[in-house]
Coordinates of C-alpha atoms in Angstrom, one line a residue:
M971 CA 71.4 -20.8 131.3
L972 CA 67.4 -21.5 132.0
V973 CA 64.8 -20.0 130.1
T974 CA 63.6 -17.6 133.4
D975 CA 67.5 -16.3 132.9
L976 CA 66.5 -14.6 129.6
P977 CA 66.6 -10.8 129.1
P978 CA 63.2 -9.2 129.5
E979 CA 63.3 -7.7 126.0
V980 CA 64.0 -11.5 124.7
L981 CA 61.4 -13.1 126.7
L982 CA 58.9 -10.5 125.3
Q983 CA 59.8 -11.1 121.8
I984 CA 59.0 -14.6 122.5
F985 CA 55.9 -13.7 124.2
S986 CA 54.6 -11.8 120.9
Y987 CA 54.3 -15.0 119.1
L988 CA 51.9 -16.7 121.2
H989 CA 48.4 -16.6 121.6
P990 CA 46.3 -14.6 124.0
R991 CA 45.3 -17.7 125.7
D992 CA 48.6 -19.0 126.4
L993 CA 49.6 -15.8 128.0
V994 CA 46.9 -16.0 130.2
H995 CA 47.1 -20.0 130.9
G996 CA 50.8 -20.3 130.7
V997 CA 53.0 -17.9 131.1
S998 CA 51.7 -15.9 133.7
L999 CA 51.4 -18.5 135.9
V1000 CA 55.6 -19.7 135.4
C1001 CA 56.6 -17.2 138.3
D1002 CA 56.2 -12.9 139.3
V1003 CA 58.6 -11.7 136.9
W1004 CA 56.7 -13.7 134.0
N1005 CA 53.3 -12.7 135.3
E1006 CA 54.3 -8.7 135.1
L1007 CA 55.6 -9.4 131.4
S1008 CA 52.4 -11.3 130.5
L1009 CA 50.9 -7.6 131.2
W1010 CA 53.8 -5.7 128.9
P1011 CA 51.5 -3.1 127.0
R1012 CA 52.9 -4.3 123.5
L1013 CA 51.7 -7.7 124.0
W1014 CA 48.2 -6.3 124.0
K1015 CA 48.2 -3.9 121.4
H1016 CA 46.2 -5.8 118.7
L1017 CA 43.5 -8.3 120.3
A1018 CA 41.0 -10.7 119.2
F1019 CA 38.7 -10.8 122.2
N1020 CA 37.2 -14.1 123.6
L1021 CA 36.7 -15.8 127.1
T1022 CA 39.9 -16.8 127.4
Y1023 CA 38.7 -18.3 131.3
D1024 CA 35.8 -20.7 131.6
D1025 CA 34.3 -18.2 134.0
P1026 CA 33.3 -14.8 131.7
D1027 CA 34.3 -13.2 135.1
Q1028 CA 37.6 -13.9 135.1
S1029 CA 38.1 -13.2 131.1
Y1030 CA 36.4 -9.7 131.9
A1031 CA 38.4 -8.8 134.8
H1032 CA 41.5 -9.7 133.1
F1033 CA 40.8 -7.4 130.0
A1034 CA 40.3 -4.5 132.8
K1035 CA 43.6 -5.0 133.6
I1036 CA 45.4 -4.3 129.8
N1037 CA 42.5 -2.6 128.2
N1038 CA 44.5 0.5 128.0
F1039 CA 47.2 -1.0 126.1
V1040 CA 44.5 -2.4 123.2
C1041 CA 44.8 -0.2 119.9
T1042 CA 43.0 -2.6 117.8
L1043 CA 40.3 -4.8 119.3
V1044 CA 38.5 -7.6 117.5
I1045 CA 35.2 -8.5 119.4
H1046 CA 31.7 -10.0 119.1
P1047 CA 29.0 -7.2 119.6
T1048 CA 27.6 -9.0 123.0
H1049 CA 31.3 -8.9 124.5
L1050 CA 31.5 -5.1 123.9
Y1051 CA 28.2 -4.3 125.6
Q1052 CA 29.3 -5.9 128.7
I1053 CA 33.0 -4.7 128.7
L1054 CA 31.6 -0.9 128.4
G1055 CA 29.2 -1.6 131.6
N1056 CA 26.2 -3.7 130.5
Y1057 CA 23.6 -4.1 133.5
R1058 CA 25.1 -7.8 134.2
F1059 CA 29.0 -6.7 134.2
A1060 CA 30.5 -3.1 135.7
F1061 CA 34.2 -3.2 135.5
S1062 CA 35.6 -0.2 137.0
G1063 CA 39.1 1.2 135.0
I1064 CA 37.5 -0.1 131.8
Q1065 CA 38.4 3.3 129.2
L1066 CA 40.0 1.6 126.0
S1067 CA 41.8 5.0 126.0
N1068 CA 43.7 4.2 123.1
L1069 CA 41.8 2.4 121.0
E1070 CA 41.9 3.4 117.3
H1071 CA 40.2 0.2 115.0
L1072 CA 37.5 -1.5 116.4
H1073 CA 36.2 -4.3 114.5
L1074 CA 32.7 -6.1 115.3
T1075 CA 32.4 -9.6 114.3
E1076 CA 28.9 -10.2 114.2
L1077 CA 25.4 -8.7 113.2
V1078 CA 25.0 -5.1 115.3
S1079 CA 21.8 -4.2 116.4
G1080 CA 20.0 -2.3 119.3
Y1081 CA 21.8 0.8 120.3
L1082 CA 25.5 -0.7 120.6
V1083 CA 26.6 2.7 118.4
D1084 CA 25.2 4.9 120.9
T1085 CA 27.2 3.2 123.6
I1086 CA 30.4 3.3 121.1
V1087 CA 30.1 7.4 120.7
Q1088 CA 29.6 7.6 124.2
N1089 CA 32.6 5.5 125.5
L1090 CA 35.1 5.1 122.7
T1091 CA 35.8 8.8 121.7
S1092 CA 39.5 7.6 120.0
I1093 CA 37.8 5.2 117.6
K1094 CA 39.6 6.2 114.2
H1095 CA 38.9 3.1 112.1
F1096 CA 35.3 0.9 112.7
T1097 CA 34.1 -1.8 110.8
A1098 CA 31.0 -3.7 111.4
F1099 CA 28.0 -5.7 109.5
F1100 CA 24.5 -4.7 110.5
D1101 CA 21.0 -6.1 110.7
S1102 CA 18.9 -5.2 108.1
K1103 CA 16.5 -3.5 110.3
F1104 CA 19.3 -1.5 111.6
D1105 CA 18.5 2.3 111.8
M1106 CA 21.3 3.5 109.6
Q1107 CA 20.1 6.9 109.3
R1108 CA 20.4 7.2 113.2
C1109 CA 23.8 5.5 113.1
L1110 CA 25.2 7.9 110.4
K1111 CA 24.0 10.8 112.7
L1112 CA 25.4 9.8 115.9
L1113 CA 29.0 9.0 114.1
E1114 CA 29.2 12.5 112.9
E1115 CA 30.9 13.5 116.6
L1116 CA 33.5 11.2 115.8
Q1117 CA 36.8 11.5 113.7
M1118 CA 37.0 8.5 111.3
I1119 CA 39.6 7.6 109.1
S1120 CA 38.5 4.6 107.8
I1121 CA 34.5 2.9 108.0
D1122 CA 34.0 -0.5 106.7
F1123 CA 30.0 -0.6 107.0
G1124 CA 27.9 -3.7 105.4
W1125 CA 24.0 -2.7 105.5
Y1126 CA 21.2 -4.5 103.4
G1127 CA 18.4 -2.6 104.8
L1128 CA 16.0 -0.5 102.5
Q1129 CA 16.3 2.9 104.1
N1130 CA 17.0 6.1 101.7
I1131 CA 20.1 7.2 103.3
D1132 CA 21.7 9.2 100.7
N1133 CA 21.5 12.8 102.4
N1134 CA 22.6 11.0 106.1
L1135 CA 25.7 9.5 104.0
I1136 CA 27.0 13.3 102.4
Q1137 CA 25.7 14.6 105.7
F1138 CA 28.3 12.4 107.1
L1139 CA 31.0 12.5 104.9
T1140 CA 30.7 16.6 105.3
K1141 CA 31.6 16.6 108.7
Q1142 CA 34.7 13.9 108.3
S1143 CA 37.4 16.0 106.7
C1144 CA 39.7 13.0 107.6
L1145 CA 38.3 10.0 106.1
K1146 CA 40.4 8.1 103.8
K1147 CA 38.7 4.7 103.3
L1148 CA 35.3 4.3 102.5
V1149 CA 33.7 0.8 102.1
L1150 CA 29.9 0.4 101.4
R1151 CA 28.9 -3.3 101.5
G1152 CA 25.3 -3.8 100.2
W1153 CA 23.8 -0.2 100.7
Y1154 CA 20.9 -1.2 97.8
T1155 CA 19.0 2.3 98.0
L1156 CA 22.4 4.2 97.5
R1157 CA 22.1 5.8 94.4
S1158 CA 24.7 6.6 91.4
E1159 CA 24.0 10.1 91.6
T1160 CA 25.2 10.2 95.4
V1161 CA 28.6 7.8 94.4
A1162 CA 28.9 10.8 92.0
L1163 CA 29.3 13.6 94.3
I1164 CA 31.3 11.4 96.7
L1165 CA 33.9 11.3 93.9
N1166 CA 33.6 14.7 92.9
D1167 CA 33.9 16.5 96.0
Y1168 CA 35.6 14.7 98.6
N1169 CA 39.0 14.3 97.2
N1170 CA 40.7 13.2 101.0
I1171 CA 38.5 9.7 100.1
E1172 CA 41.7 7.6 98.9
Q1173 CA 40.1 4.2 99.5
L1174 CA 36.4 3.3 97.8
Y1175 CA 34.8 -0.4 98.0
L1176 CA 31.2 -0.8 96.4
S1177 CA 29.1 -3.8 96.2
N1178 CA 25.8 -2.8 94.9
S1179 CA 24.6 -4.6 91.4
E1180 CA 22.6 -1.1 90.8
I1181 CA 25.7 1.0 90.5
S1182 CA 26.1 2.5 86.8
N1183 CA 28.3 4.7 84.9
L1184 CA 26.5 7.6 86.2
I1185 CA 29.1 7.7 89.1
V1186 CA 31.8 8.6 86.6
N1187 CA 29.8 11.3 84.5
S1188 CA 31.9 14.1 84.8
N1189 CA 35.2 15.6 83.3
L1190 CA 36.5 16.4 86.9
Q1191 CA 39.8 14.3 87.9
I1192 CA 39.9 12.7 91.1
P1193 CA 43.6 12.6 92.1
G1194 CA 43.2 11.5 95.3
L1195 CA 41.7 7.9 94.6
A1196 CA 44.4 5.1 94.7
D1197 CA 42.1 2.1 95.6
F1198 CA 38.3 1.4 93.9
T1199 CA 36.7 -1.8 93.8
L1200 CA 33.0 -2.0 92.6
R1201 CA 30.8 -5.2 92.1
S1202 CA 27.7 -4.0 89.6
T1203 CA 26.1 -5.8 86.9
K1204 CA 25.6 -2.2 85.3
F1205 CA 29.4 -0.7 85.6
D1206 CA 30.8 -1.2 82.0
D1207 CA 33.6 -0.1 79.3
T1208 CA 32.5 3.1 79.3
G1209 CA 32.3 3.3 82.7
I1210 CA 35.8 1.7 83.7
S1211 CA 37.4 4.0 80.7
H1212 CA 36.3 7.5 82.1
L1213 CA 37.0 6.3 86.0
V1214 CA 40.6 5.6 84.9
K1215 CA 41.3 8.8 82.9
R1216 CA 40.2 10.8 86.0
S1217 CA 41.9 8.7 88.3
S1218 CA 45.6 9.0 87.3
N1219 CA 47.1 7.7 90.6
L1220 CA 45.1 4.6 90.5
R1221 CA 46.9 1.9 92.5
F1222 CA 44.6 -0.7 93.2
L1223 CA 42.0 -1.6 90.7
D1224 CA 38.9 -4.4 91.3
V1225 CA 36.4 -5.1 88.7
L1226 CA 36.5 -8.5 88.7
E1227 CA 32.4 -8.8 89.4
C1228 CA 31.4 -6.2 87.2
S1229 CA 30.1 -8.5 84.2
K1230 CA 30.1 -6.0 81.4
I1231 CA 33.7 -4.7 81.7
T1232 CA 35.1 -7.0 78.5
F1233 CA 38.7 -6.6 77.0
K1234 CA 38.1 -3.1 75.6
G1235 CA 37.7 -1.9 79.1
L1236 CA 41.0 -4.0 80.5
A1237 CA 42.8 -2.0 77.5
E1238 CA 41.7 1.1 78.7
I1239 CA 43.0 0.2 82.3
S1240 CA 46.3 -0.9 80.4
K1241 CA 46.4 2.7 78.8
H1242 CA 45.8 5.0 81.7
C1243 CA 47.1 2.9 85.1
P1244 CA 51.0 3.4 84.7
H1245 CA 51.2 3.4 88.6
L1246 CA 48.5 0.1 89.2
E1247 CA 49.9 -2.5 91.9
S1248 CA 46.8 -4.4 91.6
L1249 CA 44.4 -5.8 89.3
K1250 CA 41.6 -8.0 89.6
F1251 CA 39.7 -8.6 86.4
G1252 CA 37.6 -11.3 85.0
N1253 CA 34.9 -12.1 82.3
S1254 CA 33.7 -15.6 81.4
F1255 CA 31.0 -14.2 79.2
I1256 CA 32.3 -12.1 76.5
I1257 CA 34.9 -14.1 74.3
N1258 CA 34.8 -12.5 70.8
E1259 CA 36.0 -9.3 72.5
R1260 CA 39.5 -11.2 73.1
L1261 CA 40.4 -10.8 69.6
N1262 CA 41.0 -7.1 69.6
F1263 CA 43.2 -7.1 72.7
S1264 CA 46.7 -8.2 73.6
F1265 CA 48.1 -8.8 77.1
H1266 CA 51.1 -7.7 76.0
A1267 CA 49.6 -4.3 76.8
L1268 CA 48.9 -4.7 80.0
A1269 CA 52.3 -5.8 80.3
E1270 CA 53.8 -2.6 79.0
G1271 CA 51.3 -0.1 80.7
C1272 CA 51.1 -1.6 84.0
P1273 CA 54.9 -2.9 84.9
K1274 CA 54.6 -2.1 89.1
L1275 CA 51.8 -5.2 89.6
K1276 CA 52.4 -6.6 92.5
T1277 CA 48.7 -8.7 92.4
I1278 CA 47.0 -9.9 89.5
T1279 CA 43.6 -12.1 89.5
F1280 CA 42.3 -12.9 86.4
D1281 CA 38.9 -15.6 86.5
G1282 CA 37.3 -17.0 83.5
I1283 CA 39.3 -15.7 80.9
K1284 CA 38.8 -18.5 78.7
L1285 CA 41.3 -17.7 75.8
I1286 CA 44.9 -16.2 77.4
Y1287 CA 47.6 -17.8 76.1
D1288 CA 51.1 -18.7 77.6
D1289 CA 53.3 -16.7 75.4
E1290 CA 51.1 -13.7 76.7
L1291 CA 51.6 -14.6 80.0
V1292 CA 55.3 -15.4 79.7
Y1293 CA 55.5 -12.0 78.4
L1294 CA 53.4 -10.4 81.3
F1295 CA 55.6 -12.2 83.7
K1296 CA 58.7 -11.3 82.6
S1297 CA 57.5 -7.6 82.5
T1298 CA 56.0 -7.6 86.1
K1299 CA 58.9 -8.2 88.1
Y1300 CA 57.2 -6.6 91.4
L1301 CA 54.8 -9.6 91.3
E1302 CA 53.7 -11.0 94.4
C1303 CA 50.3 -12.5 94.6
L1304 CA 48.8 -14.1 91.6
V1305 CA 45.3 -15.8 91.0
L1306 CA 44.3 -17.7 87.7
S1307 CA 40.9 -19.3 87.9
D1308 CA 39.4 -21.1 85.2
C1309 CA 41.9 -20.0 82.4
E1310 CA 41.5 -23.6 80.4
T1311 CA 44.3 -22.6 77.8
I1312 CA 47.3 -22.2 80.0
S1313 CA 50.1 -24.7 80.6
D1314 CA 53.2 -25.5 82.2
I1315 CA 55.0 -23.0 80.2
A1316 CA 53.1 -20.3 81.5
V1317 CA 54.0 -22.0 85.0
C1318 CA 57.1 -22.3 84.5
A1319 CA 57.7 -18.9 83.2
L1320 CA 56.2 -17.7 86.5
G1321 CA 59.0 -19.1 88.4
K1322 CA 61.5 -18.3 86.3
Y1323 CA 60.5 -14.3 86.1
C1324 CA 59.4 -13.3 89.3
P1325 CA 61.2 -13.8 92.1
N1326 CA 59.2 -12.1 94.6
L1327 CA 56.1 -14.2 94.5
R1328 CA 54.9 -14.9 98.3
Q1329 CA 51.3 -16.4 97.4
I1330 CA 49.6 -18.0 94.2
T1331 CA 46.0 -19.6 93.4
F1332 CA 45.6 -21.9 90.6
M1333 CA 41.7 -22.9 90.0
N1334 CA 40.1 -25.3 87.3
C1335 CA 43.5 -25.0 84.8
H1336 CA 43.9 -28.4 83.5
K1337 CA 46.8 -28.3 81.5
I1338 CA 49.3 -27.4 84.2
S1339 CA 51.1 -30.5 85.8
A1340 CA 52.8 -31.6 88.6
D1341 CA 56.2 -30.9 87.1
G1342 CA 55.7 -27.4 86.4
I1343 CA 54.2 -26.8 90.1
M1344 CA 57.5 -28.4 91.0
Y1345 CA 59.5 -26.1 88.9
L1346 CA 57.7 -23.2 90.1
V1347 CA 58.1 -24.1 93.9
K1348 CA 61.8 -24.7 93.9
R1349 CA 62.2 -21.3 91.9
S1350 CA 60.2 -19.3 93.9
Q1351 CA 62.5 -19.2 97.2
R1352 CA 60.0 -16.7 98.8
L1353 CA 56.3 -18.2 98.1
R1354 CA 54.6 -18.9 101.1
I1355 CA 50.9 -20.1 100.2
L1356 CA 50.5 -22.2 97.2
K1357 CA 47.0 -23.1 96.1
I1358 CA 45.7 -25.3 93.2
H1359 CA 42.3 -26.0 93.1
S1360 CA 40.5 -28.6 90.7
C1361 CA 43.2 -28.9 88.7
L1362 CA 43.0 -32.8 87.4
G1363 CA 46.2 -32.2 85.3
I1364 CA 48.5 -32.6 88.6
K1365 CA 48.9 -36.2 88.4
D1366 CA 52.4 -38.1 88.5
Y1367 CA 55.6 -36.3 88.4
I1368 CA 58.5 -37.0 86.4
N1369 CA 62.3 -36.5 87.2
H1370 CA 63.3 -34.4 84.0
S1371 CA 59.8 -33.4 82.5
T1372 CA 59.0 -34.1 78.7
T1373 CA 56.2 -32.0 79.0
G1374 CA 57.4 -29.8 76.6
I1375 CA 59.5 -30.8 73.6
H1376 CA 61.7 -28.6 71.9
D1377 CA 60.9 -27.5 68.3
E1378 CA 62.9 -24.8 66.8
T1379 CA 60.2 -24.0 64.2
A1380 CA 57.3 -23.9 66.6
G1381 CA 58.2 -23.3 70.0
V1382 CA 57.8 -25.8 72.7
V1383 CA 54.7 -28.1 71.9
V1384 CA 52.7 -29.2 75.0
E1385 CA 50.4 -32.0 74.5
D1386 CA 47.5 -31.9 76.9
D1387 CA 47.3 -35.4 78.6
I1388 CA 43.3 -34.5 79.2
T1389 CA 42.0 -33.3 75.4
G1390 CA 44.9 -35.1 73.5
T1391 CA 45.0 -31.7 71.9
K1392 CA 48.2 -30.0 71.3
Q1393 CA 49.2 -26.3 72.1
K1394 CA 52.3 -24.3 70.3
T1395 CA 54.0 -21.1 72.0
K1396 CA 55.9 -18.8 70.3
L1397 CA 58.7 -18.2 72.7
Q1398 CA 61.6 -15.9 71.3
F1399 CA 65.1 -17.8 72.1
D1400 CA 65.8 -21.4 71.9
S1401 CA 67.8 -20.9 75.0
E1402 CA 64.6 -20.0 76.8
R1403 CA 62.1 -22.6 75.4
I1404 CA 64.6 -25.5 76.6
D1405 CA 65.5 -23.8 80.1
L1406 CA 61.6 -23.2 80.9
F1407 CA 61.7 -26.8 81.2
R1408 CA 65.1 -27.9 83.1
Y1409 CA 64.7 -27.1 86.6
S1410 CA 66.5 -30.1 88.0
D1411 CA 69.7 -28.2 86.1
Y1412 CA 69.6 -25.6 88.8
S1413 CA 70.9 -25.6 92.5
Y1414 CA 68.3 -25.8 94.8
K1415 CA 67.3 -25.1 98.0
H1416 CA 64.6 -26.2 99.9
S1417 CA 61.6 -24.2 99.8
H1418 CA 60.3 -22.1 102.1
L1419 CA 56.4 -22.9 101.6
L1420 CA 54.3 -23.0 104.6
C1421 CA 50.9 -23.8 103.0
L1422 CA 49.8 -26.2 100.4
D1423 CA 46.4 -26.7 99.0
M1424 CA 45.4 -29.2 96.8
I1425 CA 41.9 -29.5 97.2
Q1426 CA 39.8 -31.3 94.0
C1427 CA 43.3 -32.4 92.3
E1428 CA 41.4 -35.4 92.5
N1429 CA 44.1 -37.2 89.9
I1430 CA 47.2 -36.9 92.1
L1431 CA 49.5 -40.0 93.3
P1432 CA 50.7 -40.8 96.8
R1433 CA 54.2 -40.7 95.6
T1434 CA 53.7 -36.8 93.9
I1435 CA 52.5 -35.9 97.5
L1436 CA 55.6 -37.2 99.1
E1437 CA 57.5 -35.5 96.8
F1438 CA 55.9 -32.2 97.3
A1439 CA 56.8 -32.5 101.0
K1440 CA 60.5 -33.6 100.3
M1441 CA 60.5 -30.2 98.3
C1442 CA 58.5 -28.1 101.1
P1443 CA 59.5 -29.7 104.7
D1444 CA 58.6 -26.5 106.4
I1445 CA 54.9 -26.7 105.6
R1446 CA 52.4 -25.6 108.4
K1447 CA 48.8 -26.4 106.5
L1448 CA 48.2 -29.4 104.1
Y1449 CA 44.8 -29.6 102.2
L1450 CA 44.7 -32.6 99.7
T1451 CA 41.8 -34.6 98.3
I1452 CA 42.4 -38.4 97.6
N1453 CA 39.5 -40.6 97.1
F1454 CA 41.2 -43.8 95.8
L1455 CA 42.9 -44.7 99.2
N1456 CA 41.4 -46.5 101.7
L1457 CA 41.9 -45.6 105.5
N1458 CA 45.1 -47.5 106.2
E1459 CA 46.4 -46.1 103.2
V1460 CA 45.7 -42.5 104.0
E1461 CA 47.0 -43.4 107.3
A1462 CA 50.4 -44.7 106.0
L1463 CA 50.9 -41.5 103.7
C1464 CA 49.8 -39.2 106.4
R1465 CA 52.9 -40.9 108.6
K1466 CA 55.4 -40.7 105.7
V1467 CA 54.4 -36.7 105.4
F1468 CA 54.6 -36.3 109.3
D1469 CA 58.2 -37.7 109.1
I1470 CA 59.3 -35.3 106.5
C1471 CA 57.4 -31.7 107.4
M1472 CA 58.8 -31.2 111.2
F1473 CA 56.5 -28.5 111.6
L1474 CA 53.1 -29.9 110.6
R1475 CA 50.7 -30.8 112.9
S1476 CA 47.6 -31.6 111.0
I1477 CA 46.6 -32.5 107.3
K1478 CA 43.3 -32.1 105.9
I1479 CA 42.2 -34.6 103.4
N1480 CA 38.9 -35.4 102.0
E1481 CA 37.3 -32.8 104.3
Q1482 CA 38.8 -35.0 107.3
V1483 CA 41.5 -33.8 109.5
I1484 CA 44.4 -36.2 110.8
E1485 CA 46.1 -35.1 113.6
L1486 CA 49.6 -36.3 114.1
S1487 CA 48.8 -36.6 117.6
S1488 CA 46.6 -39.4 116.7
I1489 CA 49.1 -41.0 114.6
Q1490 CA 51.7 -40.9 116.9
T1491 CA 49.3 -42.3 119.4
Q1492 CA 48.5 -45.5 117.6
D1493 CA 52.4 -46.0 117.0
E1494 CA 52.5 -46.2 120.5
S1495 CA 49.6 -48.6 120.9
I1496 CA 51.3 -50.5 118.3
C1497 CA 54.9 -50.7 120.1
I1498 CA 53.3 -51.3 123.6
T1499 CA 51.5 -54.5 122.0

């Protein structure tokens, strides 16, 4: 049976995994049937437009054939100008009648919004960044004619637009997502008005460093708010306390860059956010407040957490993270950055107690080792992306880890190879202490990890890299930093990794990309010689 004999529904499923350029330059040229299938509506529902032909006219002509199938369009503003009938290009039949999501990839200037409002009346979701001199007052006035569901605008101009924004929101009864990046002139009082009066808004994102506690200076409940992100240096513990008390349905909270929110604010989050699914918190400046907060409170108060980001928390201990991971069984994504006290104990607990993990990032966590990471990879069968940046404790690996030493009185004692200091944990059961370090005792099916990023882990050894490759043969992306190997040694290492990981086509080492094809070409040259 030939591939051309496959049923259309099977072919369409296969084609759905292809890049648009492959559909245009490959599939459409095979035969008449495949050419017809390459224009099937469902293949073009989501499109990142670019010039797929060397001749721009051909690219726009092809777009004219599939434009009414497109529901989501990611496009450069200049290309959108040309598609909608700029003086240089005029293609009949381009209506984009089903377009709902529009994402412009570069700065918008001039009168493009006029053209959008006139021609794309069906859009419900609009993402764009605007030039600082862009007339945002006029833009908001024009957009009043559309019924939007989400707005994601980046704008760094100095126009006073508070009244215009409120007038726009008043006419947007269906708006659920409001993302304002920059907006330096936006006043806290205006944000307070939005929170109090526009209950249809479920997601609010503000990246204005001047936003203060005034935005929650009211006792009115905000039942509709589910997702809140703030980037501000003036919003503090008092503000976050008022916010979480008023927002009983909050599920996503990002205060990572609110430097004045301390562990006192985190304690308030733990008390009042039982439905929280995502938390991003970081504070590397105020350490004394840490003594008044236990992460056990977060584990008990927010058991539904799926995403956790901790950045710059210097004093977070292994036993607390073990308790947190045991309580957050739904955890899918974890980021730990500049958390200097955590060791393999927390890493192993993560692998043992969180079976749904899909993405993990460790950055500047120098006490974790290759053995801990290997345990994590072996236990986390759903893990797809693992990023380990600047973790200098990633060196050699040991077949049976001796990092943890069983001690019935003190728990597990971990010795830090870098500083020579020891850390004791308070794990509850002897069996748990032993179990956390015996990954070799478990039956193991190979990892399905797709991306392994170990940039700036400068102490990692080649044999450790090969062991990771053996554990993760499905890897598609691999990033490494290796400063002590010469060019021939790097190529030899890459050749071995390529032999193990059949889906890997390139490896990025020290900012240099080594392609599988180049290795194969060298091998063929050697054989010929």
